[in-house]
Amino acid sequence: MISNILIAAEQVAILYVIVAVGAISDKIGWFPEKVGKSCTDLLFYIVTPAKIIESFFTLEYSKETALGLFKALGCGALLHIVSISLGMLVFMRTPKDKGAIFKFAAAFGNCGYMGLPLANAVLGAEGVFYCSAVIITFQVFNFTYGVYVMTADKGGFKFDAKKLILNPGVISVIIGMPIFMLSLKLPNMVSTPITQIANLNTPLAMLVFGTFIANTDFKTIFREKGIYLTALVKLILVPVIVISVLRLAGIRGTLLTALAIASSAPPANNTVMFSAKYDRDTGLASQTVASVSLISIFTMPVIIALSQVVG
């Protein structure tokens, strides 16, 4: 157990070294938060989809991996149902404006910017492959429950099937799935650019995250108990429950660890983006994402090691 924690901790620490470089670069003006925010679109629309597509054509098709993919889809749905339920329960008495942010942050983990790089570091292409399935379920719940929780008290919830389907996460899986299922061999003129763009995912995501950390007012964080409760739900309760249920269901090995990584990831950056879009407190949203992400430095290695021990 200790050795597994140390291995996982080293991988998390490597990522946060890059985060520190991003934070320092922001403070000295080389890579300010404004530029970092511009890079989120690059990550969201190009780099992360490239990483997802790459995971499909670098992993060899087999009945086992195909079955694992569909299992991962079902497990991803379970993950979000658990996190949504716990968030609603814990924050049911929280004032509506704050409650919307905390419920959203508890429900949606940073599967793309944090989950994929860590899955790649710990598990390789197969881990990225399974985490990609979780991103599909993330998008489904994000554009349904996510919009609902941000707009429910304002009477503004509208189901948007177009956004549910036509978003980078789902589109990249739609592109990658037939490549994987049919074992298609892409020409180098196509595969090489995708791979080279995909290689930007980890360093660029962590550098951008560093700029957000650098601009967080940590003096006010310790006064907001909702942030601590969000950390408890998102980083400990959700992954422990998910791992326990999946283990009882017979899920083991790489798939279990990949889902442990996805379930223990800190709140998604969408928490801030959706707060801005629906006129919520973006300052509180930024503080929640940044502070819970810092706490995750210590919790994610333990959760990952736990999944490896029981799996």
mmCIF file of C-alpha atoms in Angstrom:
data_model
loop_
_atom_site.group_PDB
_atom_site.id
_atom_site.type_symbol
_atom_site.label_atom_id
_atom_site.label_comp_id
_atom_site.label_asym_id
_atom_site.label_seq_id
_atom_site.Cartn_x
_atom_site.Cartn_y
_atom_site.Cartn_z
ATOM 1 C CA MET A 1 0.000 0.000 0.000
ATOM 2 C CA ILE A 2 2.757 2.464 0.970
ATOM 3 C CA SER A 3 4.726 1.777 -2.207
ATOM 4 C CA ASN A 4 1.590 2.317 -4.326
ATOM 5 C CA ILE A 5 0.915 5.611 -2.563
ATOM 6 C CA LEU A 6 4.489 6.744 -3.187
ATOM 7 C CA ILE A 7 4.304 5.842 -6.881
ATOM 8 C CA ALA A 8 0.976 7.657 -7.324
ATOM 9 C CA ALA A 9 2.209 10.584 -5.224
ATOM 10 C CA GLU A 10 5.244 10.940 -7.461
ATOM 11 C CA GLN A 11 3.046 11.145 -10.557
ATOM 12 C CA VAL A 12 0.769 13.739 -8.933
ATOM 13 C CA ALA A 13 3.818 15.679 -7.716
ATOM 14 C CA ILE A 14 5.271 15.754 -11.250
ATOM 15 C CA LEU A 15 2.072 17.347 -12.506
ATOM 16 C CA TYR A 16 2.084 19.917 -9.724
ATOM 17 C CA VAL A 17 5.684 20.863 -10.477
ATOM 18 C CA ILE A 18 4.365 21.978 -13.874
ATOM 19 C CA VAL A 19 1.507 23.763 -12.080
ATOM 20 C CA ALA A 20 4.106 25.595 -9.982
ATOM 21 C CA VAL A 21 5.948 26.648 -13.147
ATOM 22 C CA GLY A 22 2.655 28.036 -14.475
ATOM 23 C CA ALA A 23 2.014 29.931 -11.226
ATOM 24 C CA ILE A 24 5.526 31.425 -11.208
ATOM 25 C CA SER A 25 5.236 32.340 -14.895
ATOM 26 C CA ASP A 26 2.019 34.195 -14.101
ATOM 27 C CA LYS A 27 3.578 36.132 -11.223
ATOM 28 C CA ILE A 28 6.540 37.316 -13.304
ATOM 29 C CA GLY A 29 4.334 38.188 -16.277
ATOM 30 C CA TRP A 30 5.518 35.581 -18.768
ATOM 31 C CA PHE A 31 2.246 33.605 -18.825
ATOM 32 C CA PRO A 32 -0.509 35.688 -17.186
ATOM 33 C CA GLU A 33 -3.953 34.364 -16.306
ATOM 34 C CA LYS A 34 -5.488 36.224 -19.267
ATOM 35 C CA VAL A 35 -3.338 34.193 -21.645
ATOM 36 C CA GLY A 36 -4.049 31.055 -19.641
ATOM 37 C CA LYS A 37 -7.793 31.566 -20.032
ATOM 38 C CA SER A 38 -7.313 31.935 -23.788
ATOM 39 C CA CYS A 39 -5.453 28.623 -23.786
ATOM 40 C CA THR A 40 -8.438 26.863 -22.188
ATOM 41 C CA ASP A 41 -10.256 27.131 -25.514
ATOM 42 C CA LEU A 42 -7.239 25.581 -27.241
ATOM 43 C CA LEU A 43 -7.291 22.757 -24.711
ATOM 44 C CA PHE A 44 -11.055 22.315 -24.817
ATOM 45 C CA TYR A 45 -11.543 22.361 -28.589
ATOM 46 C CA ILE A 46 -8.271 20.950 -29.963
ATOM 47 C CA VAL A 47 -5.707 19.472 -27.555
ATOM 48 C CA THR A 48 -7.903 17.344 -25.273
ATOM 49 C CA PRO A 49 -9.970 15.958 -28.191
ATOM 50 C CA ALA A 50 -6.686 15.064 -29.930
ATOM 51 C CA LYS A 51 -5.605 13.188 -26.786
ATOM 52 C CA ILE A 52 -8.885 11.282 -26.707
ATOM 53 C CA ILE A 53 -8.698 10.367 -30.403
ATOM 54 C CA GLU A 54 -5.069 9.291 -29.974
ATOM 55 C CA SER A 55 -6.060 6.905 -27.187
ATOM 56 C CA PHE A 56 -8.395 5.121 -29.602
ATOM 57 C CA PHE A 57 -5.866 4.524 -32.378
ATOM 58 C CA THR A 58 -2.916 3.670 -30.130
ATOM 59 C CA LEU A 59 -4.763 0.938 -28.233
ATOM 60 C CA GLU A 60 -5.100 -2.389 -30.038
ATOM 61 C CA TYR A 61 -8.644 -3.667 -30.416
ATOM 62 C CA SER A 62 -9.657 -6.796 -28.549
ATOM 63 C CA LYS A 63 -12.876 -8.159 -27.092
ATOM 64 C CA GLU A 64 -11.562 -7.350 -23.621
ATOM 65 C CA THR A 65 -10.781 -3.693 -24.346
ATOM 66 C CA ALA A 66 -14.057 -3.226 -26.238
ATOM 67 C CA LEU A 67 -15.996 -4.678 -23.319
ATOM 68 C CA GLY A 68 -13.965 -2.499 -20.953
ATOM 69 C CA LEU A 69 -14.957 0.597 -22.921
ATOM 70 C CA PHE A 70 -18.677 -0.091 -22.529
ATOM 71 C CA LYS A 71 -18.166 -0.995 -18.882
ATOM 72 C CA ALA A 72 -16.382 2.343 -18.439
ATOM 73 C CA LEU A 73 -19.393 4.157 -19.920
ATOM 74 C CA GLY A 74 -21.712 2.504 -17.415
ATOM 75 C CA CYS A 75 -19.304 3.111 -14.548
ATOM 76 C CA GLY A 76 -18.937 6.751 -15.604
ATOM 77 C CA ALA A 77 -22.705 7.160 -15.362
ATOM 78 C CA LEU A 78 -22.649 5.558 -11.905
ATOM 79 C CA LEU A 79 -19.834 7.895 -10.840
ATOM 80 C CA HIS A 80 -21.853 10.985 -11.752
ATOM 81 C CA ILE A 81 -25.071 9.688 -10.193
ATOM 82 C CA VAL A 82 -23.211 9.128 -6.908
ATOM 83 C CA SER A 83 -21.490 12.530 -6.965
ATOM 84 C CA ILE A 84 -24.690 14.383 -7.895
ATOM 85 C CA SER A 85 -26.680 12.610 -5.173
ATOM 86 C CA LEU A 86 -24.115 13.303 -2.466
ATOM 87 C CA GLY A 87 -23.770 16.938 -3.497
ATOM 88 C CA MET A 88 -27.530 17.484 -3.402
ATOM 89 C CA LEU A 89 -27.750 15.822 0.015
ATOM 90 C CA VAL A 90 -24.831 17.674 1.624
ATOM 91 C CA PHE A 91 -25.742 21.125 0.263
ATOM 92 C CA MET A 92 -29.537 20.950 0.427
ATOM 93 C CA ARG A 93 -29.659 23.642 3.145
ATOM 94 C CA THR A 94 -26.933 25.853 1.681
ATOM 95 C CA PRO A 95 -28.086 29.275 0.355
ATOM 96 C CA LYS A 96 -29.076 28.867 -3.294
ATOM 97 C CA ASP A 97 -26.330 30.964 -4.894
ATOM 98 C CA LYS A 98 -23.525 29.244 -2.998
ATOM 99 C CA GLY A 99 -25.296 25.905 -3.107
ATOM 100 C CA ALA A 100 -25.399 25.914 -6.911
ATOM 101 C CA ILE A 101 -21.607 26.308 -7.067
ATOM 102 C CA PHE A 102 -20.865 23.686 -4.419
ATOM 103 C CA LYS A 103 -23.300 21.160 -5.920
ATOM 104 C CA PHE A 104 -21.755 21.646 -9.358
ATOM 105 C CA ALA A 105 -18.194 21.391 -8.006
ATOM 106 C CA ALA A 106 -19.041 18.216 -6.080
ATOM 107 C CA ALA A 107 -20.704 16.627 -9.100
ATOM 108 C CA PHE A 108 -18.131 17.235 -11.826
ATOM 109 C CA GLY A 109 -14.462 16.320 -11.641
ATOM 110 C CA ASN A 110 -11.615 17.561 -13.792
ATOM 111 C CA CYS A 111 -11.656 14.443 -15.993
ATOM 112 C CA GLY A 112 -10.021 16.113 -18.979
ATOM 113 C CA TYR A 113 -7.341 18.485 -17.702
ATOM 114 C CA MET A 114 -6.425 16.501 -14.573
ATOM 115 C CA GLY A 115 -7.807 12.994 -15.111
ATOM 116 C CA LEU A 116 -6.362 12.320 -18.566
ATOM 117 C CA PRO A 117 -2.791 13.462 -17.773
ATOM 118 C CA LEU A 118 -2.741 11.460 -14.535
ATOM 119 C CA ALA A 119 -4.285 8.383 -16.175
ATOM 120 C CA ASN A 120 -1.644 8.625 -18.885
ATOM 121 C CA ALA A 121 1.152 8.939 -16.310
ATOM 122 C CA VAL A 122 -0.042 6.051 -14.110
ATOM 123 C CA LEU A 123 -1.691 3.700 -16.627
ATOM 124 C CA GLY A 124 -0.633 4.738 -20.134
ATOM 125 C CA ALA A 125 -2.836 4.677 -23.236
ATOM 126 C CA GLU A 126 -5.303 2.175 -21.794
ATOM 127 C CA GLY A 127 -6.003 4.445 -18.837
ATOM 128 C CA VAL A 128 -6.620 7.405 -21.142
ATOM 129 C CA PHE A 129 -8.912 5.192 -23.216
ATOM 130 C CA TYR A 130 -11.123 4.352 -20.228
ATOM 131 C CA CYS A 131 -11.084 7.915 -18.891
ATOM 132 C CA SER A 132 -12.293 9.058 -22.318
ATOM 133 C CA ALA A 133 -15.463 7.044 -21.744
ATOM 134 C CA VAL A 134 -15.999 8.873 -18.457
ATOM 135 C CA ILE A 135 -15.707 12.178 -20.343
ATOM 136 C CA ILE A 136 -18.720 11.152 -22.457
ATOM 137 C CA THR A 137 -20.862 10.694 -19.346
ATOM 138 C CA PHE A 138 -19.388 13.914 -17.939
ATOM 139 C CA GLN A 139 -20.653 15.834 -20.971
ATOM 140 C CA VAL A 140 -24.116 14.259 -20.768
ATOM 141 C CA PHE A 141 -24.600 15.164 -17.103
ATOM 142 C CA ASN A 142 -22.789 18.498 -17.464
ATOM 143 C CA PHE A 143 -25.227 19.819 -20.077
ATOM 144 C CA THR A 144 -28.291 18.459 -18.264
ATOM 145 C CA TYR A 145 -27.890 18.441 -14.475
ATOM 146 C CA GLY A 146 -25.074 21.011 -14.628
ATOM 147 C CA VAL A 147 -27.242 23.558 -16.444
ATOM 148 C CA TYR A 148 -30.197 22.697 -14.203
ATOM 149 C CA VAL A 149 -28.353 23.251 -10.915
ATOM 150 C CA MET A 150 -26.992 26.601 -12.135
ATOM 151 C CA THR A 151 -30.379 27.865 -13.334
ATOM 152 C CA ALA A 152 -33.027 26.062 -11.240
ATOM 153 C CA ASP A 153 -33.773 28.937 -8.852
ATOM 154 C CA LYS A 154 -33.878 31.383 -11.789
ATOM 155 C CA GLY A 155 -36.342 29.412 -13.878
ATOM 156 C CA GLY A 156 -33.897 29.293 -16.769
ATOM 157 C CA PHE A 157 -33.285 25.587 -17.346
ATOM 158 C CA LYS A 158 -33.549 24.541 -20.987
ATOM 159 C CA PHE A 159 -32.555 21.160 -22.324
ATOM 160 C CA ASP A 160 -30.188 21.642 -25.279
ATOM 161 C CA ALA A 161 -29.680 18.399 -27.208
ATOM 162 C CA LYS A 162 -27.348 20.145 -29.657
ATOM 163 C CA LYS A 163 -24.861 21.112 -26.930
ATOM 164 C CA LEU A 164 -25.195 17.661 -25.413
ATOM 165 C CA ILE A 165 -24.029 15.981 -28.613
ATOM 166 C CA LEU A 166 -22.026 18.638 -30.461
ATOM 167 C CA ASN A 167 -19.270 19.229 -27.923
ATOM 168 C CA PRO A 168 -15.565 18.378 -28.282
ATOM 169 C CA GLY A 169 -15.563 15.479 -25.796
ATOM 170 C CA VAL A 170 -18.388 13.560 -27.435
ATOM 171 C CA ILE A 171 -17.336 14.401 -31.011
ATOM 172 C CA SER A 172 -13.784 13.161 -30.389
ATOM 173 C CA VAL A 173 -15.140 9.848 -29.074
ATOM 174 C CA ILE A 174 -17.473 9.572 -32.079
ATOM 175 C CA ILE A 175 -14.403 10.007 -34.318
ATOM 176 C CA GLY A 176 -12.211 7.665 -32.304
ATOM 177 C CA MET A 177 -14.709 4.841 -31.740
ATOM 178 C CA PRO A 178 -14.838 3.509 -35.329
ATOM 179 C CA ILE A 179 -11.049 3.825 -35.606
ATOM 180 C CA PHE A 180 -10.742 1.565 -32.575
ATOM 181 C CA MET A 181 -13.585 -0.844 -33.353
ATOM 182 C CA LEU A 182 -12.467 -1.361 -36.979
ATOM 183 C CA SER A 183 -8.715 -1.357 -36.133
ATOM 184 C CA LEU A 184 -8.160 1.307 -38.780
ATOM 185 C CA LYS A 185 -4.562 2.239 -39.591
ATOM 186 C CA LEU A 186 -4.314 5.994 -40.008
ATOM 187 C CA PRO A 187 -1.698 7.409 -42.399
ATOM 188 C CA ASN A 188 1.265 9.142 -40.770
ATOM 189 C CA MET A 189 0.130 12.456 -42.261
ATOM 190 C CA VAL A 190 -2.910 12.191 -39.966
ATOM 191 C CA SER A 191 -1.735 10.237 -36.915
ATOM 192 C CA THR A 192 1.529 12.118 -36.342
ATOM 193 C CA PRO A 193 -0.029 15.621 -36.102
ATOM 194 C CA ILE A 194 -2.747 14.242 -33.781
ATOM 195 C CA THR A 195 -0.123 12.666 -31.526
ATOM 196 C CA GLN A 196 2.034 15.783 -31.440
ATOM 197 C CA ILE A 197 -0.948 17.979 -30.559
ATOM 198 C CA ALA A 198 -2.086 15.415 -27.979
ATOM 199 C CA ASN A 199 1.332 15.613 -26.318
ATOM 200 C CA LEU A 200 0.503 19.219 -25.358
ATOM 201 C CA ASN A 201 -2.368 18.085 -23.146
ATOM 202 C CA THR A 202 -0.521 17.468 -19.890
ATOM 203 C CA PRO A 203 1.976 20.356 -19.828
ATOM 204 C CA LEU A 204 -0.399 22.976 -21.231
ATOM 205 C CA ALA A 205 -3.298 21.993 -18.944
ATOM 206 C CA MET A 206 -1.064 22.117 -15.879
ATOM 207 C CA LEU A 207 0.526 25.440 -16.866
ATOM 208 C CA VAL A 208 -2.913 26.986 -17.362
ATOM 209 C CA PHE A 209 -4.079 25.626 -14.031
ATOM 210 C CA GLY A 210 -1.017 27.207 -12.431
ATOM 211 C CA THR A 211 -2.167 30.653 -13.570
ATOM 212 C CA PHE A 212 -5.514 30.105 -11.827
ATOM 213 C CA ILE A 213 -3.758 29.029 -8.624
ATOM 214 C CA ALA A 214 -1.537 32.119 -8.754
ATOM 215 C CA ASN A 215 -4.567 34.434 -8.815
ATOM 216 C CA THR A 216 -6.572 32.809 -6.029
ATOM 217 C CA ASP A 217 -7.145 34.760 -2.802
ATOM 218 C CA PHE A 218 -6.381 32.058 -0.267
ATOM 219 C CA LYS A 219 -6.957 34.391 2.699
ATOM 220 C CA THR A 220 -10.714 34.105 2.291
ATOM 221 C CA ILE A 221 -10.819 30.375 1.571
ATOM 222 C CA PHE A 222 -10.496 29.238 5.162
ATOM 223 C CA ARG A 223 -13.663 31.127 6.167
ATOM 224 C CA GLU A 224 -15.924 29.219 3.762
ATOM 225 C CA LYS A 225 -16.918 25.839 5.197
ATOM 226 C CA GLY A 226 -18.674 24.909 1.954
ATOM 227 C CA ILE A 227 -15.264 24.522 0.305
ATOM 228 C CA TYR A 228 -14.210 21.991 2.948
ATOM 229 C CA LEU A 229 -17.456 20.074 2.472
ATOM 230 C CA THR A 230 -16.933 20.089 -1.291
ATOM 231 C CA ALA A 231 -13.439 18.660 -0.786
ATOM 232 C CA LEU A 232 -14.822 15.962 1.526
ATOM 233 C CA VAL A 233 -17.501 14.937 -0.964
ATOM 234 C CA LYS A 234 -15.462 15.213 -4.174
ATOM 235 C CA LEU A 235 -12.082 13.911 -3.024
ATOM 236 C CA ILE A 236 -13.010 11.278 -0.435
ATOM 237 C CA LEU A 237 -16.655 10.202 -0.235
ATOM 238 C CA VAL A 238 -17.349 9.909 -3.977
ATOM 239 C CA PRO A 239 -14.220 7.900 -4.885
ATOM 240 C CA VAL A 240 -14.500 5.601 -1.849
ATOM 241 C CA ILE A 241 -18.147 4.817 -2.612
ATOM 242 C CA VAL A 242 -17.487 4.382 -6.342
ATOM 243 C CA ILE A 243 -14.470 2.106 -5.785
ATOM 244 C CA SER A 244 -16.420 0.023 -3.248
ATOM 245 C CA VAL A 245 -19.433 -0.424 -5.526
ATOM 246 C CA LEU A 246 -17.315 -1.211 -8.593
ATOM 247 C CA ARG A 247 -15.178 -3.673 -6.663
ATOM 248 C CA LEU A 248 -18.318 -5.473 -5.472
ATOM 249 C CA ALA A 249 -19.479 -5.519 -9.110
ATOM 250 C CA GLY A 250 -16.266 -7.293 -10.123
ATOM 251 C CA ILE A 251 -14.446 -4.356 -11.755
ATOM 252 C CA ARG A 252 -10.673 -4.711 -11.306
ATOM 253 C CA GLY A 253 -7.288 -3.788 -12.728
ATOM 254 C CA THR A 254 -6.668 -0.866 -15.078
ATOM 255 C CA LEU A 255 -10.353 -0.079 -15.476
ATOM 256 C CA LEU A 256 -10.858 0.245 -11.714
ATOM 257 C CA THR A 257 -7.796 2.464 -11.309
ATOM 258 C CA ALA A 258 -8.819 4.658 -14.261
ATOM 259 C CA LEU A 259 -12.246 5.157 -12.712
ATOM 260 C CA ALA A 260 -10.635 5.855 -9.332
ATOM 261 C CA ILE A 261 -8.579 8.612 -10.972
ATOM 262 C CA ALA A 262 -11.661 10.076 -12.658
ATOM 263 C CA SER A 263 -13.758 9.933 -9.482
ATOM 264 C CA SER A 264 -11.072 11.468 -7.232
ATOM 265 C CA ALA A 265 -10.187 14.348 -9.580
ATOM 266 C CA PRO A 266 -10.811 17.839 -8.147
ATOM 267 C CA PRO A 267 -13.706 20.020 -9.415
ATOM 268 C CA ALA A 268 -13.790 20.752 -13.133
ATOM 269 C CA ASN A 269 -12.841 24.155 -14.533
ATOM 270 C CA ASN A 270 -16.397 24.189 -15.899
ATOM 271 C CA THR A 271 -17.426 25.200 -12.376
ATOM 272 C CA VAL A 272 -15.951 28.636 -13.079
ATOM 273 C CA MET A 273 -17.108 28.814 -16.699
ATOM 274 C CA PHE A 274 -20.705 27.872 -15.869
ATOM 275 C CA SER A 275 -20.711 30.289 -12.911
ATOM 276 C CA ALA A 276 -19.738 33.093 -15.263
ATOM 277 C CA LYS A 277 -22.282 32.062 -17.899
ATOM 278 C CA TYR A 278 -25.185 31.882 -15.441
ATOM 279 C CA ASP A 279 -24.281 34.917 -13.286
ATOM 280 C CA ARG A 280 -23.100 33.045 -10.206
ATOM 281 C CA ASP A 281 -20.247 34.035 -7.883
ATOM 282 C CA THR A 282 -17.192 33.389 -10.085
ATOM 283 C CA GLY A 283 -14.842 34.393 -7.259
ATOM 284 C CA LEU A 284 -16.239 31.672 -5.013
ATOM 285 C CA ALA A 285 -16.186 29.206 -7.906
ATOM 286 C CA SER A 286 -12.511 29.974 -8.637
ATOM 287 C CA GLN A 287 -11.563 29.651 -4.980
ATOM 288 C CA THR A 288 -13.415 26.341 -4.691
ATOM 289 C CA VAL A 289 -11.718 24.827 -7.753
ATOM 290 C CA ALA A 290 -8.255 26.083 -6.769
ATOM 291 C CA SER A 291 -8.357 25.140 -3.095
ATOM 292 C CA VAL A 292 -9.931 21.694 -3.569
ATOM 293 C CA SER A 293 -7.390 21.040 -6.332
ATOM 294 C CA LEU A 294 -4.565 21.815 -3.906
ATOM 295 C CA ILE A 295 -6.025 19.416 -1.346
ATOM 296 C CA SER A 296 -6.205 16.762 -4.072
ATOM 297 C CA ILE A 297 -2.387 16.667 -4.120
ATOM 298 C CA PHE A 298 -2.632 14.670 -0.902
ATOM 299 C CA THR A 299 -5.850 12.702 -1.455
ATOM 300 C CA MET A 300 -5.468 11.448 -5.047
ATOM 301 C CA PRO A 301 -2.351 9.322 -4.414
ATOM 302 C CA VAL A 302 -4.124 7.564 -1.530
ATOM 303 C CA ILE A 303 -7.261 6.910 -3.598
ATOM 304 C CA ILE A 304 -5.244 5.645 -6.578
ATOM 305 C CA ALA A 305 -3.177 3.359 -4.347
ATOM 306 C CA LEU A 306 -6.359 2.088 -2.671
ATOM 307 C CA SER A 307 -7.832 1.141 -6.047
ATOM 308 C CA GLN A 308 -4.643 -0.693 -6.976
ATOM 309 C CA VAL A 309 -4.579 -2.610 -3.703
ATOM 310 C CA VAL A 310 -8.228 -3.726 -3.769
ATOM 311 C CA GLY A 311 -8.173 -4.277 -7.565
#
